[in-house]
Amino acid sequence: MASLITCPHCGTRPKEEFSIRGAAAPRRPSAGDRDEVWYAYVYVRDNPKGLTQEYWHHAAGCRRFLVVERDTLTHEVFGVTDAAALTRKEAAE
Ligand SMILES: [Zn+2]
């Protein structure tokens, strides 16, 4: 596991300050979607080997949700982005 995470708000911090909150790739279905779509969103997850994006919560710092891009095999971290900023950027595109 990566031992240091660079939070965009707090700087470089030990990983113990963060909690992993799950994969960032699944997109929330709309309220009217079928039960099968909601089931897949809530319960079905891949277990990727390699590059992945995850939500991390900086629980002992700024308490912001971040999107951490890391390799699940080597635990190397490639990038950390504020989740709200990333969502706003995707919505604008
Ligand atoms: Zn932080």
GROMACS .gro file of C-alpha atoms and ligand atoms in nm:
model
   94
    1MET     CA    1   0.000   0.000   0.000
    2ALA     CA    2   0.122   0.346  -0.079
    3SER     CA    3   0.247   0.499   0.242
    4LEU     CA    4   0.207   0.865   0.144
    5ILE     CA    5  -0.085   1.031  -0.032
    6THR     CA    6  -0.068   1.389  -0.159
    7CYS     CA    7  -0.402   1.548  -0.077
    8PRO     CA    8  -0.473   1.848  -0.305
    9HIS     CA    9  -0.587   2.043   0.003
   10CYS     CA   10  -0.352   1.928   0.282
   11GLY     CA   11  -0.034   1.821   0.104
   12THR     CA   12   0.154   1.494   0.152
   13ARG     CA   13   0.005   1.290   0.436
   14PRO     CA   14   0.041   0.933   0.569
   15LYS     CA   15  -0.209   0.683   0.429
   16GLU     CA   16  -0.343   0.614   0.778
   17GLU     CA   17  -0.528   0.948   0.760
   18PHE     CA   18  -0.742   0.818   0.473
   19SER     CA   19  -1.006   0.550   0.429
   20ILE     CA   20  -1.077   0.381   0.097
   21ARG     CA   21  -1.445   0.417   0.009
   22GLY     CA   22  -1.465   0.206  -0.307
   23ALA     CA   23  -1.429   0.217  -0.682
   24ALA     CA   24  -1.482   0.554  -0.845
   25ALA     CA   25  -1.583   0.416  -1.184
   26PRO     CA   26  -1.947   0.312  -1.123
   27ARG     CA   27  -2.188   0.594  -1.202
   28ARG     CA   28  -2.505   0.632  -0.994
   29PRO     CA   29  -2.814   0.526  -1.192
   30SER     CA   30  -3.110   0.759  -1.219
   31ALA     CA   31  -3.403   0.718  -0.980
   32GLY     CA   32  -3.622   0.557  -1.247
   33ASP     CA   33  -3.377   0.286  -1.349
   34ARG     CA   34  -3.473  -0.081  -1.312
   35ASP     CA   35  -3.392  -0.279  -0.997
   36GLU     CA   36  -3.128  -0.482  -1.185
   37VAL     CA   37  -2.937  -0.164  -1.268
   38TRP     CA   38  -2.947  -0.052  -0.903
   39TYR     CA   39  -2.843  -0.400  -0.786
   40ALA     CA   40  -2.539  -0.392  -1.014
   41TYR     CA   41  -2.450  -0.040  -0.896
   42VAL     CA   42  -2.475  -0.125  -0.526
   43TYR     CA   43  -2.343  -0.482  -0.509
   44VAL     CA   44  -2.149  -0.588  -0.820
   45ARG     CA   45  -1.785  -0.484  -0.833
   46ASP     CA   46  -1.484  -0.581  -1.039
   47ASN     CA   47  -1.162  -0.674  -0.865
   48PRO     CA   48  -0.919  -0.509  -1.107
   49LYS     CA   49  -0.552  -0.589  -1.127
   50GLY     CA   50  -0.360  -0.282  -1.233
   51LEU     CA   51  -0.459   0.081  -1.277
   52THR     CA   52  -0.779   0.179  -1.098
   53GLN     CA   53  -0.957   0.484  -0.959
   54GLU     CA   54  -1.094   0.476  -0.605
   55TYR     CA   55  -1.271   0.716  -0.371
   56TRP     CA   56  -1.058   0.793  -0.067
   57HIS     CA   57  -1.189   0.997   0.225
   58HIS     CA   58  -0.938   1.218   0.404
   59ALA     CA   59  -1.095   1.140   0.740
   60ALA     CA   60  -0.813   1.279   0.956
   61GLY     CA   61  -0.755   1.586   0.743
   62CYS     CA   62  -0.978   1.807   0.531
   63ARG     CA   63  -1.257   1.541   0.529
   64ARG     CA   64  -1.290   1.577   0.152
   65PHE     CA   65  -1.352   1.288  -0.084
   66LEU     CA   66  -1.069   1.235  -0.330
   67VAL     CA   67  -1.024   1.021  -0.639
   68VAL     CA   68  -0.695   0.834  -0.613
   69GLU     CA   69  -0.556   0.671  -0.924
   70ARG     CA   70  -0.329   0.384  -0.827
   71ASP     CA   71  -0.201   0.046  -0.939
   72THR     CA   72  -0.356  -0.231  -0.729
   73LEU     CA   73  -0.061  -0.458  -0.807
   74THR     CA   74   0.227  -0.226  -0.713
   75HIS     CA   75   0.030   0.024  -0.498
   76GLU     CA   76   0.197   0.309  -0.685
   77VAL     CA   77  -0.014   0.626  -0.678
   78PHE     CA   78  -0.036   0.816  -1.008
   79GLY     CA   79  -0.269   1.097  -0.916
   80VAL     CA   80  -0.501   1.244  -0.654
   81THR     CA   81  -0.792   1.471  -0.747
   82ASP     CA   82  -1.067   1.631  -0.543
   83ALA     CA   83  -1.380   1.426  -0.620
   84ALA     CA   84  -1.614   1.726  -0.631
   85ALA     CA   85  -1.384   1.913  -0.868
   86LEU     CA   86  -1.360   1.607  -1.092
   87THR     CA   87  -1.741   1.572  -1.099
   88ARG     CA   88  -1.782   1.940  -1.190
   89LYS     CA   89  -1.521   1.903  -1.466
   90GLU     CA   90  -1.695   1.592  -1.610
   91ALA     CA   91  -2.035   1.767  -1.598
   92ALA     CA   92  -1.896   2.062  -1.794
   93GLU     CA   93  -1.760   1.838  -2.071
   94ZN      ZN   94  -0.695   1.664   0.284
   0.00000   0.00000   0.00000
